[in-house]
mmCIF file with all atom_site columns, C-alpha atoms in Angstrom:
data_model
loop_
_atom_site.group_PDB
_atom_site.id
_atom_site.type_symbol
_atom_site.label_atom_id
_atom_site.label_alt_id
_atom_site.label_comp_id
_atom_site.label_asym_id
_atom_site.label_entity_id
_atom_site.label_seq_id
_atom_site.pdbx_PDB_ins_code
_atom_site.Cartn_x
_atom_site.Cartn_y
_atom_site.Cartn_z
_atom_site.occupancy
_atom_site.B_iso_or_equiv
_atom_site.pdbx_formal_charge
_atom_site.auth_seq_id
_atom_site.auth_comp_id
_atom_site.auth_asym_id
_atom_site.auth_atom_id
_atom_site.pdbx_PDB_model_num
ATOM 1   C CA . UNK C 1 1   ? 81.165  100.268 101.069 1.00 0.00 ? 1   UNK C CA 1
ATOM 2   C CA . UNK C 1 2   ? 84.149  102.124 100.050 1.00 0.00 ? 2   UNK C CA 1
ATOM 3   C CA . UNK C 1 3   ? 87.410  100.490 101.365 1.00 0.00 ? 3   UNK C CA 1
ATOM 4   C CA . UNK C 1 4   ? 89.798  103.634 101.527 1.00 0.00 ? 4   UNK C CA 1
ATOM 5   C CA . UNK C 1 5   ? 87.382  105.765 103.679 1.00 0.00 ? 5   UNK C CA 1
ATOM 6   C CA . UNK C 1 6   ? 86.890  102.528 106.492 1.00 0.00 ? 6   UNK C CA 1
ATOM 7   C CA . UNK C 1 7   ? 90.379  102.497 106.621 1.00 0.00 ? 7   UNK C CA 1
ATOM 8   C CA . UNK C 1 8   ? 91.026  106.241 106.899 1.00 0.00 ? 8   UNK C CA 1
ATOM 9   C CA . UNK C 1 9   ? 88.058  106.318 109.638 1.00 0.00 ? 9   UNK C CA 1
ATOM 10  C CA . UNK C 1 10  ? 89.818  103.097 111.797 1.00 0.00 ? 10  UNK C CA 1
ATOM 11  C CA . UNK C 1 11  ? 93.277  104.226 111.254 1.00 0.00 ? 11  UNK C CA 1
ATOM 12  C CA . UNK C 1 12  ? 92.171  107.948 112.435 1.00 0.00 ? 12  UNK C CA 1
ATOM 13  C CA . UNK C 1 13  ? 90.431  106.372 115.259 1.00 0.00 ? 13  UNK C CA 1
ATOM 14  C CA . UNK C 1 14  ? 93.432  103.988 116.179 1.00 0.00 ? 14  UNK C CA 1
ATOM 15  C CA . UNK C 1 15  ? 96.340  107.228 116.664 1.00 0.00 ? 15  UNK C CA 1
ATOM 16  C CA . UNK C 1 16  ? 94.042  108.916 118.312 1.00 0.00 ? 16  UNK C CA 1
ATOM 17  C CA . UNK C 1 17  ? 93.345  106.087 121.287 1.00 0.00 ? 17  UNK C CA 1
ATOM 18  C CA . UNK C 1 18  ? 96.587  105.171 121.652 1.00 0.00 ? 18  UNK C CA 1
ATOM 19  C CA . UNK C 1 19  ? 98.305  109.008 121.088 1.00 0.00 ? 19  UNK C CA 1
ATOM 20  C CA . UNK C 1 20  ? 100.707 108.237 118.892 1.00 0.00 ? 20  UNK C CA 1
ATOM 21  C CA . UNK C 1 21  ? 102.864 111.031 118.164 1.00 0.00 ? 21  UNK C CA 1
ATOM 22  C CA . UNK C 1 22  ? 104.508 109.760 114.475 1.00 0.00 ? 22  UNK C CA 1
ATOM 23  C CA . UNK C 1 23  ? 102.881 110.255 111.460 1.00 0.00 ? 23  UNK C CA 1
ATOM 24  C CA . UNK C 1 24  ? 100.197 107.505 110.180 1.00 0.00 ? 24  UNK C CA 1
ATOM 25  C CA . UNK C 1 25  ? 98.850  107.743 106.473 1.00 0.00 ? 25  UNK C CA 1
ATOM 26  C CA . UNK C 1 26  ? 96.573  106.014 104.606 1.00 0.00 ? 26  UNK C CA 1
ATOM 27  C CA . UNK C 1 27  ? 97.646  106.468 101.273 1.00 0.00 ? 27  UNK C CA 1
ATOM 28  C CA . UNK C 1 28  ? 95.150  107.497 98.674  1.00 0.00 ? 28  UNK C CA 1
ATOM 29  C CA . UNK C 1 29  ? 95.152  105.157 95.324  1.00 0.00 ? 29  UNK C CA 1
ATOM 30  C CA . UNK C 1 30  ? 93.269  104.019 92.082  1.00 0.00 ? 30  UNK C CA 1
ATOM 31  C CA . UNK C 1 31  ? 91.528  101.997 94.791  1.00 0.00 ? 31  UNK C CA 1
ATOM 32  C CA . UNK C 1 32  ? 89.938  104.320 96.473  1.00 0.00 ? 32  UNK C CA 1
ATOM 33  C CA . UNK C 1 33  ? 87.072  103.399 94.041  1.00 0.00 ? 33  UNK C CA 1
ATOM 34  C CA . UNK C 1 34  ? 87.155  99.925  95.326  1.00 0.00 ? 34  UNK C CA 1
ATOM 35  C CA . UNK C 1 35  ? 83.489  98.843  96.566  1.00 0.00 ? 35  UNK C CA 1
ATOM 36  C CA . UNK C 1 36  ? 83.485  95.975  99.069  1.00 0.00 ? 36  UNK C CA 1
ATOM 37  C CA . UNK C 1 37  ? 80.580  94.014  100.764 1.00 0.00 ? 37  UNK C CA 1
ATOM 38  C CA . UNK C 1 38  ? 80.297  95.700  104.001 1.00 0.00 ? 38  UNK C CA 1
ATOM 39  C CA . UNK C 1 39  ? 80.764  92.519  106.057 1.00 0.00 ? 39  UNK C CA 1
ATOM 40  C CA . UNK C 1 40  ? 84.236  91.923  104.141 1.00 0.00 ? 40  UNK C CA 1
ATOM 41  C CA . UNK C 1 41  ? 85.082  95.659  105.091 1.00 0.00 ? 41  UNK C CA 1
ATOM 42  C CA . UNK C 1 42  ? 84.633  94.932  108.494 1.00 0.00 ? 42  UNK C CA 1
ATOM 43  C CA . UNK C 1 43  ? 86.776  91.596  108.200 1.00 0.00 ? 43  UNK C CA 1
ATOM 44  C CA . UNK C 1 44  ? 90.022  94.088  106.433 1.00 0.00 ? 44  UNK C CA 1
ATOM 45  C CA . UNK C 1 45  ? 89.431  97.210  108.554 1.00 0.00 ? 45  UNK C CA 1
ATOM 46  C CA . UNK C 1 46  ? 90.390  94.359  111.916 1.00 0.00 ? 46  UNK C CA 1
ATOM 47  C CA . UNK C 1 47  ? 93.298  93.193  110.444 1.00 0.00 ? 47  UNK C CA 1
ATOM 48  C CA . UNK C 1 48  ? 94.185  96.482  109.141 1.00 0.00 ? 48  UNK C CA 1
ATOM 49  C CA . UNK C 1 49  ? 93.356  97.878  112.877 1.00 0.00 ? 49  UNK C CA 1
ATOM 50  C CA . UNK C 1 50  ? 95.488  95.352  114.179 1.00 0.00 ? 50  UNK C CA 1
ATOM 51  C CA . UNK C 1 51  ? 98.409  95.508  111.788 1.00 0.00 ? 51  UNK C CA 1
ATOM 52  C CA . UNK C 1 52  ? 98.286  99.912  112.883 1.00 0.00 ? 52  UNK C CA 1
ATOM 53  C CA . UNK C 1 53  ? 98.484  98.868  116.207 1.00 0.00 ? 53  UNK C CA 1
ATOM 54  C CA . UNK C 1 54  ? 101.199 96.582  116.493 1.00 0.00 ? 54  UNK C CA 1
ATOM 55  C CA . UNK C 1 55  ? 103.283 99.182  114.592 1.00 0.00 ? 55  UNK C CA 1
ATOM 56  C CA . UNK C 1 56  ? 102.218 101.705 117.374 1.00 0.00 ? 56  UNK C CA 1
ATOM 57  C CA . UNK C 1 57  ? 103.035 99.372  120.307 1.00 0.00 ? 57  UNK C CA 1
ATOM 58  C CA . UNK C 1 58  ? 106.522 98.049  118.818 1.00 0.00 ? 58  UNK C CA 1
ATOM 59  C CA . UNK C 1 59  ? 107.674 99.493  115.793 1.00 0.00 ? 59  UNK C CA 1
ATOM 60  C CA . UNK C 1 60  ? 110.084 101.752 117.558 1.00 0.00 ? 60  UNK C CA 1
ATOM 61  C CA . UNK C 1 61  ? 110.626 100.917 121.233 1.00 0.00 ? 61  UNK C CA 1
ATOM 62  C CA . UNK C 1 62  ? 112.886 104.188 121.936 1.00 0.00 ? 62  UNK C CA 1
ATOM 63  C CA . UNK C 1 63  ? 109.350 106.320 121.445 1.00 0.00 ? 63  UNK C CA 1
ATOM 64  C CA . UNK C 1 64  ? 110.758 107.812 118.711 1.00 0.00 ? 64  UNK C CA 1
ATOM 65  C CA . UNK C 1 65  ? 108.178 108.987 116.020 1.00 0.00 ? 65  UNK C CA 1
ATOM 66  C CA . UNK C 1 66  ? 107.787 106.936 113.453 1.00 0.00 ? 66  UNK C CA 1
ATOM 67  C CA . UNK C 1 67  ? 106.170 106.647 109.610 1.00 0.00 ? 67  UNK C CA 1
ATOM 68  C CA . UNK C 1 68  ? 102.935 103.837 109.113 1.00 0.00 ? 68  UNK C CA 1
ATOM 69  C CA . UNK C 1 69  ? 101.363 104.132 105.788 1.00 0.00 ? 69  UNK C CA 1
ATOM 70  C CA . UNK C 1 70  ? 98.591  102.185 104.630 1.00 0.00 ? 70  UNK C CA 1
ATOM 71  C CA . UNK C 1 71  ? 97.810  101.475 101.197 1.00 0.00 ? 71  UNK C CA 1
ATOM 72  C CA . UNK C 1 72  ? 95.680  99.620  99.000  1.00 0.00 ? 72  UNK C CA 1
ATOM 73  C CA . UNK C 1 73  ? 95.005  98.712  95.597  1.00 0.00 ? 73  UNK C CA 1
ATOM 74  C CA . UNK C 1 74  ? 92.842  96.542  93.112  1.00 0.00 ? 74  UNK C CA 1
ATOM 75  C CA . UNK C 1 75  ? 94.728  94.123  90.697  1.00 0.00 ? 75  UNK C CA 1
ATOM 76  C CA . UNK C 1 76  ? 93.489  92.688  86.945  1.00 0.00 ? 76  UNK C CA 1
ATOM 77  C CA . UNK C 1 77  ? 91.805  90.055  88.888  1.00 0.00 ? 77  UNK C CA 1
ATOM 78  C CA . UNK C 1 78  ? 90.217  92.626  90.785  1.00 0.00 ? 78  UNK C CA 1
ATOM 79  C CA . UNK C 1 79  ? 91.707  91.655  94.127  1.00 0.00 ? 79  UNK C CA 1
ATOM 80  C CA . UNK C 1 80  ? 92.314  93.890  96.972  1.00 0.00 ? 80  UNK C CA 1
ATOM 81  C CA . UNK C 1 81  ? 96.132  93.919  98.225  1.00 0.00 ? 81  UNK C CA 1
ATOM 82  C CA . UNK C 1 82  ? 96.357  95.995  101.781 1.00 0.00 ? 82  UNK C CA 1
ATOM 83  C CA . UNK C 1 83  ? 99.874  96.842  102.937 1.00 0.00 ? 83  UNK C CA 1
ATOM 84  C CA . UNK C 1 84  ? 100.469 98.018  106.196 1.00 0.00 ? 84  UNK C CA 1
ATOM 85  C CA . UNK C 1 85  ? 104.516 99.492  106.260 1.00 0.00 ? 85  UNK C CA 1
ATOM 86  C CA . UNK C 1 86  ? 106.583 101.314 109.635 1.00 0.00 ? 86  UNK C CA 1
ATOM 87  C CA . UNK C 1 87  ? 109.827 102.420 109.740 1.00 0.00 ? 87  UNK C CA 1
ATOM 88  C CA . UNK C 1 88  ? 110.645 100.533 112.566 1.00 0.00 ? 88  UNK C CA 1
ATOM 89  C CA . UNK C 1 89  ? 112.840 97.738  114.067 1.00 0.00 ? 89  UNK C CA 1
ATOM 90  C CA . UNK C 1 90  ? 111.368 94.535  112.048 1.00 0.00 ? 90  UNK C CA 1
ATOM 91  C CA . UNK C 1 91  ? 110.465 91.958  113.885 1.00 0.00 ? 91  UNK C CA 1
ATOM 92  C CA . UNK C 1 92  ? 112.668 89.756  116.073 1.00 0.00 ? 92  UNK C CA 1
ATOM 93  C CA . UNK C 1 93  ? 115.186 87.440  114.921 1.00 0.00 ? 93  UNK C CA 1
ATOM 94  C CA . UNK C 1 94  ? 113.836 84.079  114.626 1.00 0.00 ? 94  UNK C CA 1
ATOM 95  C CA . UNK C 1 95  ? 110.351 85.068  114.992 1.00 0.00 ? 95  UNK C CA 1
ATOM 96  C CA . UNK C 1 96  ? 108.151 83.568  112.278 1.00 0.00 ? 96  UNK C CA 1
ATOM 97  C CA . UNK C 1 97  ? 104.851 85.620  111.635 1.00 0.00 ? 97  UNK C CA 1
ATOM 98  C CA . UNK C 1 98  ? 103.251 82.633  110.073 1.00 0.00 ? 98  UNK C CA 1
ATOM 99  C CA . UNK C 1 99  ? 103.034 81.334  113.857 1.00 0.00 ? 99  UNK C CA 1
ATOM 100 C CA . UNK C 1 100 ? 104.758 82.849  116.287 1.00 0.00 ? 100 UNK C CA 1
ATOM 101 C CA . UNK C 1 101 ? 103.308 86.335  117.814 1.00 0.00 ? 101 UNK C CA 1
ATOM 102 C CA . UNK C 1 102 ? 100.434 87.364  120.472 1.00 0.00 ? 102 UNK C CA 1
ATOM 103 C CA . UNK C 1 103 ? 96.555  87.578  120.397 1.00 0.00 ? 103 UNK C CA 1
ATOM 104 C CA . UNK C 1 104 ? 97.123  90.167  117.536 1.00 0.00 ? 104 UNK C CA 1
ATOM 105 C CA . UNK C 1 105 ? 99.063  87.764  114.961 1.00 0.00 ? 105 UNK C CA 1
ATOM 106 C CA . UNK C 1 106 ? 96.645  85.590  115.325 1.00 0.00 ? 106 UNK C CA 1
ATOM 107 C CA . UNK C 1 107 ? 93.722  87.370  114.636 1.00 0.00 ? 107 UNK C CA 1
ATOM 108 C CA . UNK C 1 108 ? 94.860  88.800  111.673 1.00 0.00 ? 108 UNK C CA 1
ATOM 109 C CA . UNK C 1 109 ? 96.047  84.678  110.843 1.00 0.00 ? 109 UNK C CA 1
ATOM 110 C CA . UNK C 1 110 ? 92.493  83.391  111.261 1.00 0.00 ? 110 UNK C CA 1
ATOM 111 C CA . UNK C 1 111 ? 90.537  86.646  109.394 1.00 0.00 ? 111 UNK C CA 1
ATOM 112 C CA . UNK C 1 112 ? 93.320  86.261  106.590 1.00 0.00 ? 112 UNK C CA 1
ATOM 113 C CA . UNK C 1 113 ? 91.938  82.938  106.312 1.00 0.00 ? 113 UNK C CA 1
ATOM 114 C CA . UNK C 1 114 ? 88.206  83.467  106.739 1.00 0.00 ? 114 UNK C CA 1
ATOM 115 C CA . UNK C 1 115 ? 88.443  85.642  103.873 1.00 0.00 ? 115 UNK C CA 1
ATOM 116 C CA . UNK C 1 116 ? 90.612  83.391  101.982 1.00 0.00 ? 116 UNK C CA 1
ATOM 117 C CA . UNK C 1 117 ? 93.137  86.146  101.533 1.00 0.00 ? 117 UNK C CA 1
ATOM 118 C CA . UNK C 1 118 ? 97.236  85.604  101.795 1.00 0.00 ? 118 UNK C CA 1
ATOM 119 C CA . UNK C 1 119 ? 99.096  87.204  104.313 1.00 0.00 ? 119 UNK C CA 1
ATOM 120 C CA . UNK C 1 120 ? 102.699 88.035  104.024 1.00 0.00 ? 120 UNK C CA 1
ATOM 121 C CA . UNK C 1 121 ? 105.227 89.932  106.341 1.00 0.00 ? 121 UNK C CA 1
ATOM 122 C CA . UNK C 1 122 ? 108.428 91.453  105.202 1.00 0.00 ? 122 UNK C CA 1
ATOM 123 C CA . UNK C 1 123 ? 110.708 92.427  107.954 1.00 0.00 ? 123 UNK C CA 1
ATOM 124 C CA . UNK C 1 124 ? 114.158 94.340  107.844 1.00 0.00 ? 124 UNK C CA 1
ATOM 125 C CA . UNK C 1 125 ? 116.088 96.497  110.123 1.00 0.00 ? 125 UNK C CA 1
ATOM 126 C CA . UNK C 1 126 ? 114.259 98.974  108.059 1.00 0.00 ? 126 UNK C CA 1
ATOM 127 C CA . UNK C 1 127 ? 110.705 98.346  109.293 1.00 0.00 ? 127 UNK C CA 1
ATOM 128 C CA . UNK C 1 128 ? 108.126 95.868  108.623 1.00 0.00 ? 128 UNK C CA 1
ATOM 129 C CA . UNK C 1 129 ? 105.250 95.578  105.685 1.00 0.00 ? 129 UNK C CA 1
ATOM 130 C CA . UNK C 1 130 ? 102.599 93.118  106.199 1.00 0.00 ? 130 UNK C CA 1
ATOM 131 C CA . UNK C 1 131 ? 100.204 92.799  103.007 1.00 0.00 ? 131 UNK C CA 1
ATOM 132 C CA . UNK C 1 132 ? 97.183  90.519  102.531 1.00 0.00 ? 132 UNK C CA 1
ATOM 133 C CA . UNK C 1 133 ? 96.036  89.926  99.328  1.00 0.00 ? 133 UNK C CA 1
ATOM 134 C CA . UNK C 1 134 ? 92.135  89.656  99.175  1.00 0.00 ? 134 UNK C CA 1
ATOM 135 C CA . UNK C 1 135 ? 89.733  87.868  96.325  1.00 0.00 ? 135 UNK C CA 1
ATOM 136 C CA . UNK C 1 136 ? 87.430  89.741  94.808  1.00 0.00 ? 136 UNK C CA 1
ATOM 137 C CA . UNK C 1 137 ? 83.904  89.104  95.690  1.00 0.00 ? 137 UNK C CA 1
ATOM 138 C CA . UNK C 1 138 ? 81.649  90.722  94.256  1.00 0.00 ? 138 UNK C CA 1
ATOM 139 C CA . UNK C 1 139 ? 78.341  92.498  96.170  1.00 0.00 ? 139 UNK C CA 1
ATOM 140 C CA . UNK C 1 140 ? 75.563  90.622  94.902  1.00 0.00 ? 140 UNK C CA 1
ATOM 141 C CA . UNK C 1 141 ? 76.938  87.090  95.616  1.00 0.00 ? 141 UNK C CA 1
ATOM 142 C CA . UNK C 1 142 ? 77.500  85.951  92.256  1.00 0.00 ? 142 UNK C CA 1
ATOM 143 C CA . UNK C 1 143 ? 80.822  84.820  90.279  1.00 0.00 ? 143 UNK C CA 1
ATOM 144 C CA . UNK C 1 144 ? 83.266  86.994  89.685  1.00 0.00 ? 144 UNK C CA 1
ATOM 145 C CA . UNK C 1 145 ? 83.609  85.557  86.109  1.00 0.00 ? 145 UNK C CA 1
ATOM 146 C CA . UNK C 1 146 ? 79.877  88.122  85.821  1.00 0.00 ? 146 UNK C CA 1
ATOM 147 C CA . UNK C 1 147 ? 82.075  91.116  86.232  1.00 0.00 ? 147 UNK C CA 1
ATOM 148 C CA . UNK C 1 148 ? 85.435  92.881  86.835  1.00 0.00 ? 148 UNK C CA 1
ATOM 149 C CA . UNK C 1 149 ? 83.548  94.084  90.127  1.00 0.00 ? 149 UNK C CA 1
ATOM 150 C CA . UNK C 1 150 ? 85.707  97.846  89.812  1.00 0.00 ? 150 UNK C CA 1
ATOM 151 C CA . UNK C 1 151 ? 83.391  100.405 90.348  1.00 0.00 ? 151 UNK C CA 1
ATOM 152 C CA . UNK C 1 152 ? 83.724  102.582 87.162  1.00 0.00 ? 152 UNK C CA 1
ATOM 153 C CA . UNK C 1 153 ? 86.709  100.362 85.885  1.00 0.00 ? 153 UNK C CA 1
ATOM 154 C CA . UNK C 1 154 ? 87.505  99.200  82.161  1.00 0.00 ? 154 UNK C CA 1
ATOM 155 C CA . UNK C 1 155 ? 84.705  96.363  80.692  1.00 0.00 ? 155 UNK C CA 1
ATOM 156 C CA . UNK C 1 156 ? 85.743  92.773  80.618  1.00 0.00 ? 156 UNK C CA 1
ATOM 157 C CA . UNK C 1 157 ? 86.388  93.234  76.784  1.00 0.00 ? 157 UNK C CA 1
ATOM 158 C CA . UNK C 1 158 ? 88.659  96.602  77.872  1.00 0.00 ? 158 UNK C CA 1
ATOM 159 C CA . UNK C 1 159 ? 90.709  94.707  80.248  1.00 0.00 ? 159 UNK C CA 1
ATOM 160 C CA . UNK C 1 160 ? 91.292  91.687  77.445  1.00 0.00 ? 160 UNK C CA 1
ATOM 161 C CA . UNK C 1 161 ? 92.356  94.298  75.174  1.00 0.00 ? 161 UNK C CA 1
ATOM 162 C CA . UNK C 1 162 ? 94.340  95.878  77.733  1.00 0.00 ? 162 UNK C CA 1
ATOM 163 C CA . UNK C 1 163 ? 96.089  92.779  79.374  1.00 0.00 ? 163 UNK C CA 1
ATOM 164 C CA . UNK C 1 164 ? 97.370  91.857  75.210  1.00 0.00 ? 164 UNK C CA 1
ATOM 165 C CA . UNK C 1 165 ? 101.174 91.869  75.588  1.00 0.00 ? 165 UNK C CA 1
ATOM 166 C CA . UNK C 1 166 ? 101.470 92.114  79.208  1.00 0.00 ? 166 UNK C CA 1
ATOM 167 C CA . UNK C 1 167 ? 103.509 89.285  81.009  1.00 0.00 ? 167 UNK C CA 1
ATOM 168 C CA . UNK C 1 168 ? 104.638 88.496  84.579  1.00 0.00 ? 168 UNK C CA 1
ATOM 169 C CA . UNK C 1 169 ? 102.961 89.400  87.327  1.00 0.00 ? 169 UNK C CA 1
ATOM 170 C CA . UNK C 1 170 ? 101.093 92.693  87.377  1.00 0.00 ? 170 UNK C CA 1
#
């Protein structure tokens, strides 16, 4: 299942429920050719759906409109990082996303976890990002050690050659 069009499909369907009248993207990438196990689609697309709506509900308070973006993109070790960003307020001070929040937080807590993914929040005056890294798993069960599980990405032998020189995180 291809990631980017799930999310375009839930985010599409998400504004249009709850009207929201500022401008929500889902940002098209290099991993729009990321292929996921439809179950593990499912498991993103809710905390994705989630992460839309809470920016809906309390980004900006006034009813201003406001800017979501989604994006997403496959690393060398093929895993999936999701970033959900608004322009809005942040969060509130002293409120610690790792367990504070509503029903919402922690959903998107416990499917983090189911799919063994990480789960950070960034939150200014600025607006708030929340981006969950997920492992790659690749469709037919099997190591990812088999494969770099892209679907038309460089070989294993490309991606040596290609990671030669390169340092820090990438």
């Amino acid at each position: 299942m291809r990631l980017s069009q799930s999310l375009q499909d839930a985010c599409a369907e998400i504004a249009s429920s709850l009207a929201y009248n500022g401008r929500l993207e889902v940002l098209p990438t290099a991993a729009d050719v990321c292929v996921v196990h439809a179950d593990r689609a499912a498991l993103i697309v809710l905390i994705v759906t989630e992460a839309v709506r809470n920016a809906i509900t309390f980004a900006h308070p006034t009813g201003v409109p406001g800017r979501i973006a989604v994006g997403t993109r496959q690393d060398r070790a093929d895993a999936i990082t999701i970033e959900v960003t608004d322009d809005g307020v942040g969060l509130p001070e002293n409120f610690d996303p790792a367990s504070d929040g509503n029903a919402g937080f922690r959903l998107m807590r416990a499917l983090s976890e189911r799919l063994g993914a990480t789960l950070k929040f960034r939150s200014t005056s600025l607006g708030l990002s929340i981006r969950r890294r997920v492992p790659y798993t690749p469709l037919d069960g099997k190591s990812a050690a088999g494969g770099n599980g892209r679907a038309d990405g460089p070989s294993r032998s490309e991606q040596a050659t290609n990671d030669k020189g390169m340092s820090g995180p990438h």
